[in-house]
């Protein structure tokens, strides 16, 4: 049975579905036709796709069988495919800020062409590498003079509120994981510090906005339905949001991993030898999707990106992800994401499938786990077998570094706790990983006690 | 035809209408200020060019 994708069913104007294997298609209903025509006739589509702010698409012919299966169809379009869909709770501060500013730029351009954004959820913006773009071509409607911005509340819940909360305490970004339509404004208002009442933007768009929602909870009033908002008021609102968000600068907290490459036990020569070794192993693998687990600021992820892989650089540390995003701001092939491998993004939303879990978005062609195994096995008490099982579900090929107990970084982890890890040795590591992978290369990193393996997953 | 499928929220609409006057006025002032600055810069450039001649 052909039904819309699990994450594309709320907007009655159309939906995404897989027309055949690997053929992502968006169906447009006839009553959206007028708005779709305006998107093109106004030049907005060309303008936005030219600036890389809207996903380009191709129109494809509607077959009789499509109409029989899906009912009335205005058009079928085939959008360009984003290599990996990510979610706001996986983004760093600057990623969310870039997505927010992209949304406001799109809205300004739309208004200049007689259109407006009818929705503004954060996940409608996706990243191609580090470049944000709108992936929902049906987000536009014709602007009616006098109308307000219907997506204003949604924008504040999805972008402005979370940005202000992250700026207060970065851990508050996790609200986005539990609240499907963004951080509720009354909660944001309560969580922000008192000083935020002195900022005109935060006062208006969060605190007074939350109060207005509370006062008007009882439903639509005649005032709300009246259309008497001038275009200048609407542009003023966008401008106010834009200047507030542009000025936001993340107060970067001191985190464990933010300065890793200045605080590890690698000598410059050993680090260079490790880079050459990893690069030579990557050269033996096909280019495709690479997931670098524990990527820090993306130093080794860059090697995969240079080898033609679309590289997702995952790290638990928000500052490391932030630095990686800033360093690769112009890249179209490197996507930094904040992922805690101990508790990776779950499937959530409707039916638990509206947002996919991390592993449902894989497997990657290549996985990289450098200087990571000791943190998983010793700091988190995960046996090698479980770690191997996890990587086997995440990737087809694996480049992994083994760090022996004698290494000073492992000794540091053991210094404050009892050593209960009698099985933490290279033989057990190889034996347990061999249950899921075949080992194709074993290389000692020159100038260190560490070993890097190339493994290929055993076919199921 | 109105095709918005999300609830815009009555409070969000009323706030926009009330605050629209303030942010709209600030926006127009900002716009004219920018134009004034650009025009002043052009005039300054023009006159400084003439004085050099």
GROMACS .gro file of C-alpha atoms in nm:
model
  513
    1UNK     CA    1   0.000   0.000   0.000
    2UNK     CA    2   0.134   0.344  -0.094
    3UNK     CA    3   0.091   0.595   0.186
    4UNK     CA    4   0.269   0.923   0.261
    5UNK     CA    5   0.605   0.906   0.436
    6UNK     CA    6   0.585   0.890   0.813
    7UNK     CA    7   0.712   1.247   0.836
    8UNK     CA    8   0.501   1.413   0.566
    9UNK     CA    9   0.129   1.406   0.636
   10UNK     CA   10   0.028   1.720   0.825
   11UNK     CA   11  -0.003   1.963   0.533
   12UNK     CA   12  -0.305   1.878   0.312
   13UNK     CA   13  -0.144   2.064   0.017
   14UNK     CA   14   0.070   1.760  -0.059
   15UNK     CA   15   0.305   1.500   0.076
   16UNK     CA   16   0.630   1.316   0.017
   17UNK     CA   17   0.634   0.950  -0.076
   18UNK     CA   18   0.866   0.697  -0.235
   19UNK     CA   19   0.724   0.649  -0.586
   20UNK     CA   20   0.965   0.368  -0.646
   21UNK     CA   21   1.281   0.262  -0.467
   22UNK     CA   22   1.514   0.562  -0.427
   23UNK     CA   23   1.271   0.796  -0.604
   24UNK     CA   24   1.162   1.054  -0.352
   25UNK     CA   25   0.854   1.230  -0.488
   26UNK     CA   26   0.632   1.512  -0.364
   27UNK     CA   27   0.267   1.509  -0.461
   28UNK     CA   28   0.087   1.844  -0.494
   29UNK     CA   29  -0.293   1.866  -0.461
   30UNK     CA   30  -0.493   2.076  -0.712
   31UNK     CA   31  -0.598   2.342  -0.461
   32UNK     CA   32  -0.233   2.437  -0.403
   33UNK     CA   33  -0.190   2.498  -0.779
   34UNK     CA   34  -0.245   2.875  -0.768
   35UNK     CA   35   0.027   2.915  -0.502
   36UNK     CA   36   0.267   2.686  -0.688
   37UNK     CA   37   0.217   2.890  -1.007
   38UNK     CA   38   0.292   3.211  -0.816
   39UNK     CA   39   0.615   3.059  -0.678
   40UNK     CA   40   0.738   3.033  -1.037
   41UNK     CA   41   0.571   3.329  -1.210
   42UNK     CA   42   0.698   3.570  -0.942
   43UNK     CA   43   1.055   3.449  -0.991
   44UNK     CA   44   1.075   3.344  -0.624
   45UNK     CA   45   1.169   2.983  -0.703
   46UNK     CA   46   1.459   3.090  -0.929
   47UNK     CA   47   1.568   3.354  -0.679
   48UNK     CA   48   1.575   3.113  -0.382
   49UNK     CA   49   1.723   2.812  -0.561
   50UNK     CA   50   1.984   3.044  -0.716
   51UNK     CA   51   2.086   3.154  -0.366
   52UNK     CA   52   2.088   2.795  -0.240
   53UNK     CA   53   1.803   2.869   0.003
   54UNK     CA   54   1.540   2.636  -0.145
   55UNK     CA   55   1.577   2.278  -0.257
   56UNK     CA   56   1.554   2.252  -0.637
   57UNK     CA   57   1.315   2.003  -0.794
   58UNK     CA   58   1.211   1.856  -1.127
   59UNK     CA   59   0.853   1.810  -1.238
   60UNK     CA   60   0.774   1.456  -1.344
   61UNK     CA   61   0.478   1.329  -1.549
   62UNK     CA   62   0.168   1.211  -1.363
   63UNK     CA   63   0.069   0.861  -1.472
   64UNK     CA   64  -0.285   0.723  -1.468
   65UNK     CA   65  -0.172   0.477  -1.199
   66UNK     CA   66  -0.065   0.769  -0.973
   67UNK     CA   67  -0.414   0.924  -0.988
   68UNK     CA   68  -0.573   0.586  -0.923
   69UNK     CA   69  -0.359   0.539  -0.614
   70UNK     CA   70  -0.351   0.890  -0.470
   71UNK     CA   71  -0.661   1.070  -0.600
   72UNK     CA   72  -0.649   1.423  -0.745
   73UNK     CA   73  -0.298   1.531  -0.834
   74UNK     CA   74  -0.194   1.875  -0.955
   75UNK     CA   75   0.172   1.790  -1.006
   76UNK     CA   76   0.439   1.545  -0.905
   77UNK     CA   77   0.782   1.686  -0.833
   78UNK     CA   78   1.111   1.517  -0.759
   79UNK     CA   79   1.316   1.721  -0.512
   80UNK     CA   80   1.693   1.695  -0.488
   81UNK     CA   81   1.778   1.450  -0.211
   82UNK     CA   82   1.949   1.574   0.106
   83UNK     CA   83   2.220   1.316   0.192
   84UNK     CA   84   2.125   1.300   0.562
   85UNK     CA   85   1.823   1.449   0.736
   86UNK     CA   86   1.909   1.599   1.075
   87UNK     CA   87   1.699   1.750   1.351
   88UNK     CA   88   1.725   2.072   1.555
   89UNK     CA   89   1.814   1.882   1.874
   90UNK     CA   90   2.126   1.760   1.691
   91UNK     CA   91   2.240   2.109   1.587
   92UNK     CA   92   2.484   2.341   1.756
   93UNK     CA   93   2.394   2.699   1.848
   94UNK     CA   94   2.532   2.846   1.525
   95UNK     CA   95   2.357   2.580   1.316
   96UNK     CA   96   2.020   2.672   1.466
   97UNK     CA   97   2.105   3.040   1.426
   98UNK     CA   98   2.197   2.987   1.058
   99UNK     CA   99   1.870   2.797   1.004
  100UNK     CA  100   1.671   3.078   1.174
  101UNK     CA  101   1.834   3.351   0.965
  102UNK     CA  102   1.783   3.146   0.646
  103UNK     CA  103   1.410   3.122   0.730
  104UNK     CA  104   1.385   3.499   0.781
  105UNK     CA  105   1.575   3.571   0.458
  106UNK     CA  106   1.337   3.338   0.272
  107UNK     CA  107   1.035   3.511   0.428
  108UNK     CA  108   1.167   3.856   0.327
  109UNK     CA  109   1.229   3.740  -0.030
  110UNK     CA  110   0.885   3.576  -0.039
  111UNK     CA  111   0.714   3.899   0.076
  112UNK     CA  112   0.898   4.095  -0.192
  113UNK     CA  113   0.741   3.858  -0.449
  114UNK     CA  114   0.388   3.865  -0.309
  115UNK     CA  115   0.416   3.541  -0.113
  116UNK     CA  116   0.465   3.442   0.250
  117UNK     CA  117   0.580   3.137   0.448
  118UNK     CA  118   0.274   2.956   0.583
  119UNK     CA  119   0.479   2.749   0.825
  120UNK     CA  120   0.822   2.771   0.987
  121UNK     CA  121   0.915   2.452   1.174
  122UNK     CA  122   1.290   2.420   1.229
  123UNK     CA  123   1.308   2.079   1.060
  124UNK     CA  124   1.185   2.233   0.731
  125UNK     CA  125   1.539   2.368   0.712
  126UNK     CA  126   1.798   2.102   0.643
  127UNK     CA  127   2.172   2.122   0.600
  128UNK     CA  128   2.361   2.028   0.286
  129UNK     CA  129   2.697   2.011   0.455
  130UNK     CA  130   2.697   2.333   0.657
  131UNK     CA  131   2.459   2.517   0.423
  132UNK     CA  132   2.099   2.560   0.539
  133UNK     CA  133   1.815   2.536   0.289
  134UNK     CA  134   1.437   2.501   0.292
  135UNK     CA  135   1.328   2.155   0.183
  136UNK     CA  136   0.952   2.208   0.175
  137UNK     CA  137   0.858   2.361  -0.161
  138UNK     CA  138   0.494   2.383  -0.045
  139UNK     CA  139   0.572   2.618   0.245
  140UNK     CA  140   0.468   2.925   0.046
  141UNK     CA  141   0.128   3.081  -0.001
  142UNK     CA  142   0.010   3.397  -0.175
  143UNK     CA  143   0.033   3.696   0.059
  144UNK     CA  144  -0.304   3.859   0.126
  145UNK     CA  145  -0.266   4.234   0.195
  146UNK     CA  146  -0.337   4.307   0.560
  147UNK     CA  147  -0.254   3.957   0.676
  148UNK     CA  148  -0.030   3.876   0.972
  149UNK     CA  149   0.250   3.616   0.959
  150UNK     CA  150   0.068   3.296   1.053
  151UNK     CA  151   0.392   3.116   1.126
  152UNK     CA  152   0.518   3.382   1.369
  153UNK     CA  153   0.435   3.178   1.680
  154UNK     CA  154   0.586   2.866   1.526
  155UNK     CA  155   0.903   3.057   1.435
  156UNK     CA  156   0.942   3.183   1.793
  157UNK     CA  157   0.888   2.833   1.937
  158UNK     CA  158   1.120   2.663   1.689
  159UNK     CA  159   1.403   2.913   1.655
  160UNK     CA  160   1.407   3.220   1.875
  161UNK     CA  161   1.309   3.052   2.204
  162UNK     CA  162   1.556   2.762   2.171
  163UNK     CA  163   1.837   3.002   2.070
  164UNK     CA  164   1.779   3.221   2.376
  165UNK     CA  165   1.755   2.911   2.597
  166UNK     CA  166   2.079   2.764   2.455
  167UNK     CA  167   2.248   3.096   2.512
  168UNK     CA  168   2.138   3.074   2.875
  169UNK     CA  169   2.233   2.706   2.918
  170UNK     CA  170   2.317   2.491   2.616
  171UNK     CA  171   2.160   2.181   2.776
  172UNK     CA  172   1.818   2.340   2.730
  173UNK     CA  173   1.837   2.264   2.356
  174UNK     CA  174   1.709   1.919   2.450
  175UNK     CA  175   1.360   2.068   2.487
  176UNK     CA  176   1.345   2.039   2.108
  177UNK     CA  177   1.365   1.662   2.142
  178UNK     CA  178   1.054   1.639   2.355
  179UNK     CA  179   0.845   1.922   2.210
  180UNK     CA  180   0.753   1.843   1.852
  181UNK     CA  181   0.652   2.198   1.762
  182UNK     CA  182   0.927   2.384   1.944
  183UNK     CA  183   0.976   2.512   2.297
  184UNK     CA  184   0.643   2.640   2.441
  185UNK     CA  185   0.673   3.015   2.491
  186UNK     CA  186   0.540   3.014   2.848
  187UNK     CA  187   0.808   2.762   2.945
  188UNK     CA  188   1.079   2.958   2.759
  189UNK     CA  189   0.965   3.275   2.936
  190UNK     CA  190   0.992   3.100   3.275
  191UNK     CA  191   1.334   2.948   3.204
  192UNK     CA  192   1.504   3.261   3.071
  193UNK     CA  193   1.687   3.480   3.325
  194UNK     CA  194   1.520   3.796   3.455
  195UNK     CA  195   1.769   4.009   3.261
  196UNK     CA  196   1.606   3.895   2.937
  197UNK     CA  197   1.305   4.119   3.021
  198UNK     CA  198   1.537   4.416   2.956
  199UNK     CA  199   1.602   4.312   2.596
  200UNK     CA  200   1.334   4.466   2.372
  201UNK     CA  201   1.338   4.168   2.133
  202UNK     CA  202   1.314   3.899   2.404
  203UNK     CA  203   1.051   4.103   2.588
  204UNK     CA  204   0.832   4.137   2.280
  205UNK     CA  205   0.877   3.804   2.102
  206UNK     CA  206   0.898   3.576   2.407
  207UNK     CA  207   0.768   3.727   2.731
  208UNK     CA  208   0.481   3.944   2.601
  209UNK     CA  209   0.410   3.684   2.332
  210UNK     CA  210   0.370   3.417   2.603
  211UNK     CA  211   0.141   3.649   2.803
  212UNK     CA  212  -0.069   3.724   2.491
  213UNK     CA  213  -0.109   3.352   2.422
  214UNK     CA  214  -0.218   3.294   2.780
  215UNK     CA  215  -0.472   3.580   2.776
  216UNK     CA  216  -0.617   3.471   2.441
  217UNK     CA  217  -0.621   3.099   2.519
  218UNK     CA  218  -0.999   3.088   2.494
  219UNK     CA  219  -0.998   3.092   2.113
  220UNK     CA  220  -1.024   3.315   1.809
  221UNK     CA  221  -1.158   3.663   1.865
  222UNK     CA  222  -1.294   3.907   1.612
  223UNK     CA  223  -0.973   4.112   1.642
  224UNK     CA  224  -0.758   3.813   1.552
  225UNK     CA  225  -0.959   3.742   1.240
  226UNK     CA  226  -0.947   4.100   1.117
  227UNK     CA  227  -0.691   4.167   0.848
  228UNK     CA  228  -0.550   4.505   0.923
  229UNK     CA  229  -0.177   4.450   0.946
  230UNK     CA  230   0.029   4.668   0.713
  231UNK     CA  231   0.313   4.525   0.507
  232UNK     CA  232   0.553   4.759   0.689
  233UNK     CA  233   0.439   4.614   1.024
  234UNK     CA  234   0.507   4.265   0.889
  235UNK     CA  235   0.849   4.366   0.754
  236UNK     CA  236   0.919   4.540   1.085
  237UNK     CA  237   0.842   4.217   1.270
  238UNK     CA  238   1.080   4.019   1.047
  239UNK     CA  239   1.346   4.289   1.080
  240UNK     CA  240   1.309   4.290   1.460
  241UNK     CA  241   1.350   3.909   1.475
  242UNK     CA  242   1.644   3.923   1.235
  243UNK     CA  243   1.835   4.192   1.423
  244UNK     CA  244   1.776   4.015   1.757
  245UNK     CA  245   1.897   3.677   1.623
  246UNK     CA  246   2.192   3.827   1.431
  247UNK     CA  247   2.319   3.987   1.750
  248UNK     CA  248   2.304   3.662   1.950
  249UNK     CA  249   2.651   3.532   2.028
  250UNK     CA  250   2.682   3.205   2.214
  251UNK     CA  251   2.847   3.237   2.552
  252UNK     CA  252   3.068   2.935   2.496
  253UNK     CA  253   3.089   2.717   2.807
  254UNK     CA  254   3.412   2.542   2.907
  255UNK     CA  255   3.356   2.179   2.811
  256UNK     CA  256   3.565   1.865   2.838
  257UNK     CA  257   3.639   1.827   2.467
  258UNK     CA  258   3.648   2.180   2.332
  259UNK     CA  259   4.027   2.195   2.335
  260UNK     CA  260   4.101   1.826   2.279
  261UNK     CA  261   4.372   1.867   2.016
  262UNK     CA  262   4.576   2.083   2.251
  263UNK     CA  263   4.521   1.845   2.542
  264UNK     CA  264   4.598   1.491   2.422
  265UNK     CA  265   4.901   1.267   2.442
  266UNK     CA  266   4.982   1.262   2.070
  267UNK     CA  267   5.310   1.414   1.962
  268UNK     CA  268   5.295   1.623   1.644
  269UNK     CA  269   5.469   1.340   1.454
  270UNK     CA  270   5.233   1.072   1.585
  271UNK     CA  271   4.929   1.286   1.496
  272UNK     CA  272   5.062   1.336   1.146
  273UNK     CA  273   5.134   0.961   1.115
  274UNK     CA  274   4.780   0.887   1.230
  275UNK     CA  275   4.638   1.122   0.967
  276UNK     CA  276   4.839   0.955   0.691
  277UNK     CA  277   4.735   0.612   0.811
  278UNK     CA  278   4.364   0.697   0.830
  279UNK     CA  279   4.383   0.862   0.487
  280UNK     CA  280   4.544   0.551   0.335
  281UNK     CA  281   4.269   0.333   0.482
  282UNK     CA  282   3.998   0.567   0.353
  283UNK     CA  283   4.155   0.539   0.007
  284UNK     CA  284   4.077   0.164   0.015
  285UNK     CA  285   3.706   0.230   0.070
  286UNK     CA  286   3.442   0.353  -0.174
  287UNK     CA  287   3.335   0.717  -0.140
  288UNK     CA  288   2.983   0.748  -0.005
  289UNK     CA  289   2.844   0.838   0.334
  290UNK     CA  290   3.095   0.852   0.621
  291UNK     CA  291   2.997   0.882   0.988
  292UNK     CA  292   3.278   0.995   1.215
  293UNK     CA  293   3.189   0.910   1.575
  294UNK     CA  294   3.362   1.129   1.833
  295UNK     CA  295   3.476   1.363   1.555
  296UNK     CA  296   3.558   1.657   1.784
  297UNK     CA  297   3.624   1.957   1.557
  298UNK     CA  298   3.633   1.741   1.244
  299UNK     CA  299   4.009   1.710   1.195
  300UNK     CA  300   3.986   1.346   1.078
  301UNK     CA  301   3.640   1.388   0.924
  302UNK     CA  302   3.806   1.628   0.679
  303UNK     CA  303   4.011   1.337   0.540
  304UNK     CA  304   3.690   1.150   0.452
  305UNK     CA  305   3.534   1.465   0.303
  306UNK     CA  306   3.846   1.519   0.091
  307UNK     CA  307   3.815   1.159  -0.032
  308UNK     CA  308   3.470   1.247  -0.169
  309UNK     CA  309   3.257   1.118   0.119
  310UNK     CA  310   2.956   1.311   0.248
  311UNK     CA  311   3.084   1.318   0.604
  312UNK     CA  312   2.871   1.346   0.915
  313UNK     CA  313   3.098   1.449   1.202
  314UNK     CA  314   2.927   1.351   1.528
  315UNK     CA  315   3.036   1.449   1.873
  316UNK     CA  316   2.884   1.462   2.219
  317UNK     CA  317   3.040   1.800   2.295
  318UNK     CA  318   2.835   2.106   2.187
  319UNK     CA  319   3.143   2.329   2.174
  320UNK     CA  320   3.334   2.083   1.952
  321UNK     CA  321   3.033   2.065   1.716
  322UNK     CA  322   3.004   2.444   1.719
  323UNK     CA  323   3.374   2.484   1.633
  324UNK     CA  324   3.345   2.225   1.358
  325UNK     CA  325   3.044   2.405   1.205
  326UNK     CA  326   3.220   2.741   1.216
  327UNK     CA  327   3.541   2.595   1.066
  328UNK     CA  328   3.352   2.431   0.779
  329UNK     CA  329   3.083   2.697   0.729
  330UNK     CA  330   3.123   2.691   0.348
  331UNK     CA  331   3.145   2.315   0.311
  332UNK     CA  332   2.875   2.124   0.124
  333UNK     CA  333   3.014   1.785   0.222
  334UNK     CA  334   3.071   1.807   0.599
  335UNK     CA  335   2.776   1.799   0.839
  336UNK     CA  336   2.864   1.839   1.209
  337UNK     CA  337   2.601   1.702   1.448
  338UNK     CA  338   2.572   1.678   1.823
  339UNK     CA  339   2.520   1.309   1.890
  340UNK     CA  340   2.568   1.129   2.219
  341UNK     CA  341   2.651   0.774   2.115
  342UNK     CA  342   2.554   0.654   2.463
  343UNK     CA  343   2.203   0.784   2.400
  344UNK     CA  344   2.165   0.852   2.027
  345UNK     CA  345   1.865   1.041   1.885
  346UNK     CA  346   1.557   0.818   1.915
  347UNK     CA  347   1.265   0.789   1.675
  348UNK     CA  348   0.989   1.020   1.793
  349UNK     CA  349   0.678   1.209   1.693
  350UNK     CA  350   0.370   1.039   1.552
  351UNK     CA  351   0.391   0.663   1.576
  352UNK     CA  352   0.750   0.708   1.692
  353UNK     CA  353   0.847   0.751   1.326
  354UNK     CA  354   0.795   1.117   1.241
  355UNK     CA  355   1.159   1.185   1.327
  356UNK     CA  356   1.389   0.895   1.255
  357UNK     CA  357   1.636   0.757   1.502
  358UNK     CA  358   2.002   0.800   1.414
  359UNK     CA  359   2.045   0.438   1.313
  360UNK     CA  360   1.731   0.439   1.095
  361UNK     CA  361   1.909   0.705   0.887
  362UNK     CA  362   2.199   0.471   0.817
  363UNK     CA  363   2.387   0.259   0.765
  364UNK     CA  364   2.683   0.467   0.653
  365UNK     CA  365   2.927   0.324   0.401
  366UNK     CA  366   3.214   0.406   0.634
  367UNK     CA  367   3.226   0.452   1.008
  368UNK     CA  368   3.520   0.610   1.190
  369UNK     CA  369   3.580   0.569   1.563
  370UNK     CA  370   3.915   0.723   1.648
  371UNK     CA  371   4.026   0.772   2.009
  372UNK     CA  372   3.680   0.667   2.121
  373UNK     CA  373   3.681   0.302   2.229
  374UNK     CA  374   3.824   0.367   2.578
  375UNK     CA  375   3.552   0.622   2.654
  376UNK     CA  376   3.279   0.378   2.557
  377UNK     CA  377   3.436   0.070   2.723
  378UNK     CA  378   3.585   0.225   3.039
  379UNK     CA  379   3.401   0.551   3.110
  380UNK     CA  380   3.065   0.398   3.018
  381UNK     CA  381   3.114   0.029   3.103
  382UNK     CA  382   3.003  -0.092   2.758
  383UNK     CA  383   3.155  -0.432   2.669
  384UNK     CA  384   3.346  -0.462   2.337
  385UNK     CA  385   3.081  -0.697   2.204
  386UNK     CA  386   2.807  -0.437   2.252
  387UNK     CA  387   3.024  -0.167   2.095
  388UNK     CA  388   3.092  -0.392   1.794
  389UNK     CA  389   2.720  -0.468   1.762
  390UNK     CA  390   2.640  -0.095   1.767
  391UNK     CA  391   2.895  -0.011   1.494
  392UNK     CA  392   2.775  -0.307   1.286
  393UNK     CA  393   2.427  -0.153   1.277
  394UNK     CA  394   2.570   0.190   1.193
  395UNK     CA  395   2.817   0.122   0.910
  396UNK     CA  396   2.936  -0.126   0.648
  397UNK     CA  397   3.309  -0.052   0.686
  398UNK     CA  398   3.482   0.063   1.000
  399UNK     CA  399   3.808   0.241   1.076
  400UNK     CA  400   3.861   0.206   1.449
  401UNK     CA  401   4.145   0.286   1.686
  402UNK     CA  402   4.232   0.058   1.976
  403UNK     CA  403   4.397   0.224   2.274
  404UNK     CA  404   4.567  -0.011   2.523
  405UNK     CA  405   4.539   0.017   2.899
  406UNK     CA  406   4.899   0.131   2.921
  407UNK     CA  407   4.815   0.450   2.725
  408UNK     CA  408   4.822   0.760   2.946
  409UNK     CA  409   4.471   0.865   2.837
  410UNK     CA  410   4.329   0.529   2.952
  411UNK     CA  411   4.528   0.554   3.274
  412UNK     CA  412   4.370   0.895   3.331
  413UNK     CA  413   4.022   0.741   3.299
  414UNK     CA  414   4.117   0.468   3.547
  415UNK     CA  415   4.283   0.702   3.796
  416UNK     CA  416   3.960   0.784   3.980
  417UNK     CA  417   3.796   0.443   3.976
  418UNK     CA  418   3.858   0.075   4.039
  419UNK     CA  419   3.989  -0.114   3.736
  420UNK     CA  420   3.715  -0.371   3.680
  421UNK     CA  421   3.806  -0.409   3.313
  422UNK     CA  422   4.003  -0.731   3.308
  423UNK     CA  423   3.880  -0.800   2.951
  424UNK     CA  424   4.001  -0.465   2.817
  425UNK     CA  425   4.282  -0.593   2.596
  426UNK     CA  426   4.362  -0.614   2.228
  427UNK     CA  427   4.294  -0.988   2.197
  428UNK     CA  428   3.943  -0.958   2.341
  429UNK     CA  429   3.884  -0.647   2.127
  430UNK     CA  430   3.978  -0.838   1.809
  431UNK     CA  431   3.784  -1.150   1.908
  432UNK     CA  432   3.465  -0.957   1.990
  433UNK     CA  433   3.476  -0.732   1.682
  434UNK     CA  434   3.544  -1.039   1.464
  435UNK     CA  435   3.193  -1.162   1.550
  436UNK     CA  436   3.051  -0.874   1.341
  437UNK     CA  437   3.340  -0.767   1.117
  438UNK     CA  438   3.627  -0.916   0.920
  439UNK     CA  439   3.957  -0.745   0.995
  440UNK     CA  440   4.128  -0.623   0.675
  441UNK     CA  441   4.415  -0.416   0.810
  442UNK     CA  442   4.594  -0.375   1.143
  443UNK     CA  443   4.838  -0.084   1.170
  444UNK     CA  444   5.029   0.049   1.469
  445UNK     CA  445   5.034   0.430   1.481
  446UNK     CA  446   5.402   0.530   1.464
  447UNK     CA  447   5.522   0.698   1.783
  448UNK     CA  448   5.239   0.559   1.997
  449UNK     CA  449   5.102   0.237   2.148
  450UNK     CA  450   4.778   0.267   1.956
  451UNK     CA  451   4.652   0.050   1.669
  452UNK     CA  452   4.416   0.139   1.387
  453UNK     CA  453   4.203  -0.129   1.222
  454UNK     CA  454   4.015  -0.143   0.896
  455UNK     CA  455   3.717  -0.376   0.926
  456UNK     CA  456   3.434  -0.476   0.694
  457UNK     CA  457   3.099  -0.585   0.822
  458UNK     CA  458   3.015  -0.954   0.785
  459UNK     CA  459   2.707  -0.978   0.560
  460UNK     CA  460   2.388  -1.082   0.743
  461UNK     CA  461  -0.832   3.012  -0.049
  462UNK     CA  462  -0.657   3.020   0.290
  463UNK     CA  463  -0.436   2.715   0.310
  464UNK     CA  464  -0.256   2.758   0.642
  465UNK     CA  465  -0.275   2.423   0.818
  466UNK     CA  466  -0.114   2.532   1.145
  467UNK     CA  467  -0.295   2.719   1.420
  468UNK     CA  468  -0.144   3.069   1.412
  469UNK     CA  469  -0.254   3.124   1.775
  470UNK     CA  470  -0.489   3.408   1.861
  471UNK     CA  471  -0.235   3.559   2.102
  472UNK     CA  472   0.035   3.558   1.832
  473UNK     CA  473  -0.199   3.734   1.589
  474UNK     CA  474  -0.310   3.999   1.840
  475UNK     CA  475   0.051   4.062   1.949
  476UNK     CA  476   0.156   4.110   1.586
  477UNK     CA  477  -0.124   4.360   1.527
  478UNK     CA  478  -0.048   4.557   1.847
  479UNK     CA  479   0.334   4.542   1.824
  480UNK     CA  480   0.321   4.582   1.445
  481UNK     CA  481   0.273   4.958   1.488
  482UNK     CA  482   0.592   4.990   1.694
  483UNK     CA  483   0.819   4.756   1.495
  484UNK     CA  484   0.672   4.882   1.167
  485UNK     CA  485   0.752   5.245   1.258
  486UNK     CA  486   1.103   5.150   1.373
  487UNK     CA  487   1.150   4.962   1.044
  488UNK     CA  488   1.043   5.262   0.834
  489UNK     CA  489   1.271   5.497   1.035
  490UNK     CA  490   1.560   5.251   0.986
  491UNK     CA  491   1.486   5.233   0.613
  492UNK     CA  492   1.486   5.613   0.568
  493UNK     CA  493   1.793   5.649   0.790
  494UNK     CA  494   1.981   5.406   0.567
  495UNK     CA  495   1.870   5.594   0.256
  496UNK     CA  496   1.970   5.923   0.415
  497UNK     CA  497   2.315   5.785   0.505
  498UNK     CA  498   2.365   5.644   0.155
  499UNK     CA  499   2.260   5.974  -0.004
  500UNK     CA  500   2.487   6.173   0.228
  501UNK     CA  501   2.780   5.946   0.142
  502UNK     CA  502   2.713   5.994  -0.231
  503UNK     CA  503   2.688   6.373  -0.194
  504UNK     CA  504   3.005   6.381   0.015
  505UNK     CA  505   3.187   6.179  -0.250
  506UNK     CA  506   3.054   6.405  -0.524
  507UNK     CA  507   3.160   6.729  -0.354
  508UNK     CA  508   3.498   6.597  -0.240
  509UNK     CA  509   3.560   6.487  -0.603
  510UNK     CA  510   3.472   6.838  -0.732
  511UNK     CA  511   3.691   7.013  -0.476
  512UNK     CA  512   3.990   6.804  -0.594
  513UNK     CA  513   3.924   6.919  -0.952
   0.00000   0.00000   0.00000
